[in-house]
Structure formats: C-alpha cells, structure tokens
Short mmCIF file of C-alpha atoms in Angstrom, two decimals:
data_model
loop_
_atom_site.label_atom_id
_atom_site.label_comp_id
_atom_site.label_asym_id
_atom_site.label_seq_id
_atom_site.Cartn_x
_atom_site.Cartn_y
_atom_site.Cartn_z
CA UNK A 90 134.87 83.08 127.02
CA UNK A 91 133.23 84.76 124.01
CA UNK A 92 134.65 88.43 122.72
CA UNK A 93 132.22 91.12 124.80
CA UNK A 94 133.56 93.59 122.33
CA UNK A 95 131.06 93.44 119.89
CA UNK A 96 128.24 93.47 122.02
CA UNK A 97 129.84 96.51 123.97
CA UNK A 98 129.66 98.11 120.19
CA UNK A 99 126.22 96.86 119.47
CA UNK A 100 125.12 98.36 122.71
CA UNK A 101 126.57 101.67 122.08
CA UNK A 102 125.61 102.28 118.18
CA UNK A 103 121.86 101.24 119.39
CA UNK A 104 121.90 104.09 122.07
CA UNK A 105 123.24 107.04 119.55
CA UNK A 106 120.95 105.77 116.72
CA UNK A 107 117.83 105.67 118.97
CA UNK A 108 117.99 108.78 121.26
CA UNK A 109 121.11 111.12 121.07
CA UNK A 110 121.16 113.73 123.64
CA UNK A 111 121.80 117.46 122.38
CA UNK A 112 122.70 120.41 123.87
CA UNK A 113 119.26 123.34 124.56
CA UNK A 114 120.85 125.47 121.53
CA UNK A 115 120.34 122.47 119.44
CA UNK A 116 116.79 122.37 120.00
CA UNK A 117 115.26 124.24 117.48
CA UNK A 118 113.43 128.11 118.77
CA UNK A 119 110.28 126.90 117.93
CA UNK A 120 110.13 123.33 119.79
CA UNK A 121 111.81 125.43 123.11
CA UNK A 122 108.67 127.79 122.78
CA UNK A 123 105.81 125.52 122.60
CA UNK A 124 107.44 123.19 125.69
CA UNK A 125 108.20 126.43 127.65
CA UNK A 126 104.28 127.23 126.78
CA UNK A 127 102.92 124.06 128.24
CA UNK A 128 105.10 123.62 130.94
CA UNK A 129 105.59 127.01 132.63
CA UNK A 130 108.46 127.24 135.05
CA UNK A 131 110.30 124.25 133.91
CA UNK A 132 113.53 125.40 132.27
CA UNK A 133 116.24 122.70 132.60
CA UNK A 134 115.05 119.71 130.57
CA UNK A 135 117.15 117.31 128.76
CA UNK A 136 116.89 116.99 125.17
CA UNK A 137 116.94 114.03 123.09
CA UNK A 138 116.42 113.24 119.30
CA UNK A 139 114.18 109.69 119.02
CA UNK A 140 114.86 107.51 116.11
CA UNK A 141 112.08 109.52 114.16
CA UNK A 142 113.74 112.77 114.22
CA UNK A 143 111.66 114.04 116.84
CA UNK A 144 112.70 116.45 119.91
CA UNK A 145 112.17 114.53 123.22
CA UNK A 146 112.62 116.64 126.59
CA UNK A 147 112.99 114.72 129.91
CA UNK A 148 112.06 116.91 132.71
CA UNK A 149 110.08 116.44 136.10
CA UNK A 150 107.48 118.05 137.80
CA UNK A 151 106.90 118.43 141.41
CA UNK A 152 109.96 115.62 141.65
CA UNK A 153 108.11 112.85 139.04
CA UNK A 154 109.97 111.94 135.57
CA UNK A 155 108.08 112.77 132.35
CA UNK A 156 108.94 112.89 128.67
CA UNK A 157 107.45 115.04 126.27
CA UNK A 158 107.80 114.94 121.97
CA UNK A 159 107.45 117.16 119.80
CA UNK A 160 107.94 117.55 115.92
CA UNK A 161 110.81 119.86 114.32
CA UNK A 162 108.26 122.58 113.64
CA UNK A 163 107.43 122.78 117.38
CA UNK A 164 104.14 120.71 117.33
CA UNK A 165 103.77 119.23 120.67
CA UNK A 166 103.04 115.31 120.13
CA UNK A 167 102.70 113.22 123.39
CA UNK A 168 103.70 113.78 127.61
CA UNK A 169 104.21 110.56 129.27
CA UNK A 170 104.81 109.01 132.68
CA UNK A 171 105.07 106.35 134.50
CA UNK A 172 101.90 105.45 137.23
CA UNK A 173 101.61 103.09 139.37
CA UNK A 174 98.66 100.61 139.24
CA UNK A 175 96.57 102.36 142.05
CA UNK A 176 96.81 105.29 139.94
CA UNK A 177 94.50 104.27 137.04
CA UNK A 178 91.23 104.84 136.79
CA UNK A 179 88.62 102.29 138.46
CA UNK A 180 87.52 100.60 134.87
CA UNK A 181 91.00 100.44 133.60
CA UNK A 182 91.95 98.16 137.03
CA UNK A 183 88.66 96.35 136.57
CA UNK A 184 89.87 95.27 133.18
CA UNK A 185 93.03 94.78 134.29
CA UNK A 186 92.24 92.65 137.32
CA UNK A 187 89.76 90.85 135.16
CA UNK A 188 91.21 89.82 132.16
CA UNK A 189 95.11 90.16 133.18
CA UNK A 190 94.99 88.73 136.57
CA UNK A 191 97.92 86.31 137.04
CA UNK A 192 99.75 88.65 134.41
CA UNK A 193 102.69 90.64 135.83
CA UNK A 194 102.66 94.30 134.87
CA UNK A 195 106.03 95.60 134.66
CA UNK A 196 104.98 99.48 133.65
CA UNK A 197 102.26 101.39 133.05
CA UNK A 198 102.70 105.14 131.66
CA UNK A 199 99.94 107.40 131.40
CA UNK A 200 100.24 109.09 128.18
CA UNK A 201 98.64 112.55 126.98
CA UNK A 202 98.36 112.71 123.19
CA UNK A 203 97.43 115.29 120.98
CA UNK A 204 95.16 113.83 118.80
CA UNK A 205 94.19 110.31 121.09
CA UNK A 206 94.20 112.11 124.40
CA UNK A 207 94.64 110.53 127.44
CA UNK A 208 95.49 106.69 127.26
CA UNK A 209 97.94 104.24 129.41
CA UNK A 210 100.11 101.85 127.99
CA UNK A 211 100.45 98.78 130.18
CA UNK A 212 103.66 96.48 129.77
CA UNK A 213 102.37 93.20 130.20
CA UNK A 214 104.50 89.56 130.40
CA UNK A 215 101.88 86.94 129.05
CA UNK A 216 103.41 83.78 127.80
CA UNK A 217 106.90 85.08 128.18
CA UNK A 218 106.84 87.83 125.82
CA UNK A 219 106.69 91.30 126.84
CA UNK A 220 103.18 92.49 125.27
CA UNK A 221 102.09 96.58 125.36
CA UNK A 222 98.57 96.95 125.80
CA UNK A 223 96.65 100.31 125.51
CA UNK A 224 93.67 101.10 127.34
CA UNK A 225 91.78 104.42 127.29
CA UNK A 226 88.87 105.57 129.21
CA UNK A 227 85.73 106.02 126.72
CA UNK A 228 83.25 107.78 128.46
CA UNK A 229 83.37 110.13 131.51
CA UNK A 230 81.33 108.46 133.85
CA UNK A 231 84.51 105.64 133.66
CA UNK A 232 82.31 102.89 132.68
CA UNK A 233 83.84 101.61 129.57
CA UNK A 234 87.13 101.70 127.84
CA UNK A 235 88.94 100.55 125.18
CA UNK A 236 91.60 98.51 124.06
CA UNK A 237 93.68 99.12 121.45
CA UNK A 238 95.48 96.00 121.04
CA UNK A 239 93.16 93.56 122.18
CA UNK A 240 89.73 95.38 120.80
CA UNK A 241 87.41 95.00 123.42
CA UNK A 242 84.58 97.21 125.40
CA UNK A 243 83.66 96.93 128.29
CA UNK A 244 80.47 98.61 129.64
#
C-alpha cells in the first residue's frame, strides 16, 4: 500500500493556500462595514481569505448558506448560493431542459455581482468532465438569456 502521507500534506497545504479562515479582528474595518451595510442583522459570519487576497464571509440567512467577497478596501464583489433547479427562472430551465437534458447538474448557485448582476452558474457533467456554465436572464419579461460559456440566445 502506497504512503497516504503525502497526499494527507497535499490536501492540507491546498486548503491554507486557497481559503484560510481568520479571526473578525482580522477582517479589515472597512470590509466589516460594507457587509454589516448590506446584510443588516447578521453579525456572526465566518471569514475567509480566497486565493486572490479577497475577504470571503460565510453566513446564512433565514437558515440558507451564502458567501459573500469583497476586496481589501471594503468593495463588495459577489453574494452567492446554492438553488435548486425549480428555483431558476422559467427560460433558464427551458435552456437547461433543452439543450442539457440527459446532463446531470450537480450545483447551481445563484450569484449577485456587482458589475454582471444576477447570473447562475450551473455545474454540469458532460462527457465526464465537470463543465461550469453561466446563464443570465437578459431581458425582464424572461424571454431570453445568455450564456457565457457556450454563447448562445435564446429568444
């Protein structure tokens, strides 16, 4: 039987470099302030740098999990969650019924962005490799959207 030992390492060195939990007085003032701003009343999340040297908080609201980014100098980035599929809107599961049907979809997170706004990501197996497709809602009436990855409109 091979050594697990270096894999155990591996493991371990991957999950500091990528997303270190800190303590709140780590965080700098200006990050806590602009999360306590957009989420009111939420005052115990968990803190995490990402591998870009961004401030991640992992909170929930009314007993869902979200993440939320933000830049050193406060600037909120992105809020994301996990959905489930009957959650997206009615184009997005037309596409997704349409064009991904025998595809299984192993998450989906709806993601607020600040300059994008709101998009999902869809984890997709096709071929067997994991693929992440984003799809965003162009117009209001929820007749077309878009695809990132795989370009397309649907109207």
């Amino acid at each position: 039987m091979k050594n697990p030992y270096p894999y155990i390492l591996v493991s371990i060195l991957f999950l500091l470099t990528y997303c270190s939990a800190i303590s709140q007085n780590e965080v700098p003032v200006k990050v806590q302030e602009n999360f306590e701003k957009k989420y009111p009343g939420e005052n115990d999340p968990d803190w995490h740098i990402d591998k870009n040297g961004n401030f991640e908080s992992h909170f929930k609201i009314d007993g869902e999990k979200y993440r939320a980014d933000f830049l050193p100098n406060g600037n909120w980035i992105e809020t994301e969650n996990n959905i489930k599929k009957k959650e997206l809107p009615k184009a997005i599961k037309r596409i997704l019924n349409k064009k991904y049907k025998d595809v299984k979809i192993y998450e989906i997170e709806k993601v607020d962005h600040f300059s994008k706004g709101i998009f999902y990501d869809v984890e997709l197996k096709i071929d067997g490799k994991k693929k992440d497709i984003v799809l965003k809602v162009m117009d209001p009436l929820l007749t077309s959207i878009y695809s990132y990855e795989s370009l397309f409109l649907v109207k």
